[in-house]
Coordinates of N, CA and C in Angstrom, one line a residue:
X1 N 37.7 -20.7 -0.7 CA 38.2 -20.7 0.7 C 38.1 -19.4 1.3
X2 N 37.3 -19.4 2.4 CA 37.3 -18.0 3.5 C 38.4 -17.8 4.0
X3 N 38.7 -16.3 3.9 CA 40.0 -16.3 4.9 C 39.1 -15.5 6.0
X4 N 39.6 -16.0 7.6 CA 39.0 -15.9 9.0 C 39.6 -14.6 8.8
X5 N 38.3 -13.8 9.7 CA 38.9 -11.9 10.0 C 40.1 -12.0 11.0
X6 N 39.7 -12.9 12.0 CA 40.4 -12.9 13.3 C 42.0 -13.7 13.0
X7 N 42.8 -12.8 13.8 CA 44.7 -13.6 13.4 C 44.3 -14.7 14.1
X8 N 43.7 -14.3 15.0 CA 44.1 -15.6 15.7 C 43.2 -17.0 15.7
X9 N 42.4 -17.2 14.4 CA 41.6 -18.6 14.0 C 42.8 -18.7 12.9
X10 N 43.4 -17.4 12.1 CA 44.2 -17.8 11.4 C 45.7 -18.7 11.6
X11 N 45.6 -18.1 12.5 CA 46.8 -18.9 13.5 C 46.7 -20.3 13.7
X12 N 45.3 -20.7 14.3 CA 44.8 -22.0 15.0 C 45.0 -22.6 13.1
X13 N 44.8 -22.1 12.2 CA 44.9 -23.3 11.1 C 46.4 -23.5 10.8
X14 N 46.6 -22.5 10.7 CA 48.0 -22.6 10.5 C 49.1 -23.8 11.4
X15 N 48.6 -23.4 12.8 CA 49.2 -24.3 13.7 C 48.7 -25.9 13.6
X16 N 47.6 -26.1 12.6 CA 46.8 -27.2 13.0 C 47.1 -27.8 11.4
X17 N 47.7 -27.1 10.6 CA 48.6 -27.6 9.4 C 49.6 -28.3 9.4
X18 N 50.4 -26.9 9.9 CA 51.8 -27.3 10.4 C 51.9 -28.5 11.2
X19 N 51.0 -29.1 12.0 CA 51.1 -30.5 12.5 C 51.0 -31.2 12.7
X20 N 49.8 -31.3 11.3 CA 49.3 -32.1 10.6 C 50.4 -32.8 9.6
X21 N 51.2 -31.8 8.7 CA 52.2 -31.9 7.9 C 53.6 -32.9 8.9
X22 N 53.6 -32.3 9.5 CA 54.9 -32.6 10.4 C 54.6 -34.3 10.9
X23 N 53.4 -34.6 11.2 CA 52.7 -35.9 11.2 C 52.7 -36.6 10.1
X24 N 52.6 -35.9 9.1 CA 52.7 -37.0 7.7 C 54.0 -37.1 7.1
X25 N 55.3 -36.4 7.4 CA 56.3 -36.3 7.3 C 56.9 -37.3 8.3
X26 N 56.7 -37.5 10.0 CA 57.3 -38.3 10.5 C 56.7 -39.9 10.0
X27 N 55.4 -39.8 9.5 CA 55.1 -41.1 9.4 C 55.6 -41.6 8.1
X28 N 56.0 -40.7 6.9 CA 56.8 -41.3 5.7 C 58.4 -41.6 6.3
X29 N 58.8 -40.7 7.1 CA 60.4 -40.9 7.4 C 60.3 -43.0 7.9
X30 N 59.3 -43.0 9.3 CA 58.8 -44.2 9.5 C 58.8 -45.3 8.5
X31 N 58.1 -45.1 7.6 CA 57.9 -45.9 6.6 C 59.1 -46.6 5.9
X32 N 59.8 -45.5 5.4 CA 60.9 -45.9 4.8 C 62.1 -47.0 5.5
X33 N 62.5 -46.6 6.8 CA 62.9 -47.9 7.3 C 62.2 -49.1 7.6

C-alpha cells in the first residue's frame, strides 16, 4: 500500500473510510431488528 505525499488525498481516504465503515455499521444495527 502507497501512502499519498499530499495530507490532503490522505484525508479524502480517511474521510471515504470513515464512511464507508459508519455505513456498514448502520446497515448491521438495521439488520439486527
Amino acid at each position: 500500500m502507497s501512502v499519498p505525499r499530499t495530507a490532503g488525498s490522505h484525508k479524502v481516504v480517511l474521510a471515504t473510510y470513515s464512511s464507508y465503515d459508519a455505513a456498514q455499521h448502520a446497515v448491521d444495527v438495521l439488520a439486527r431488528h
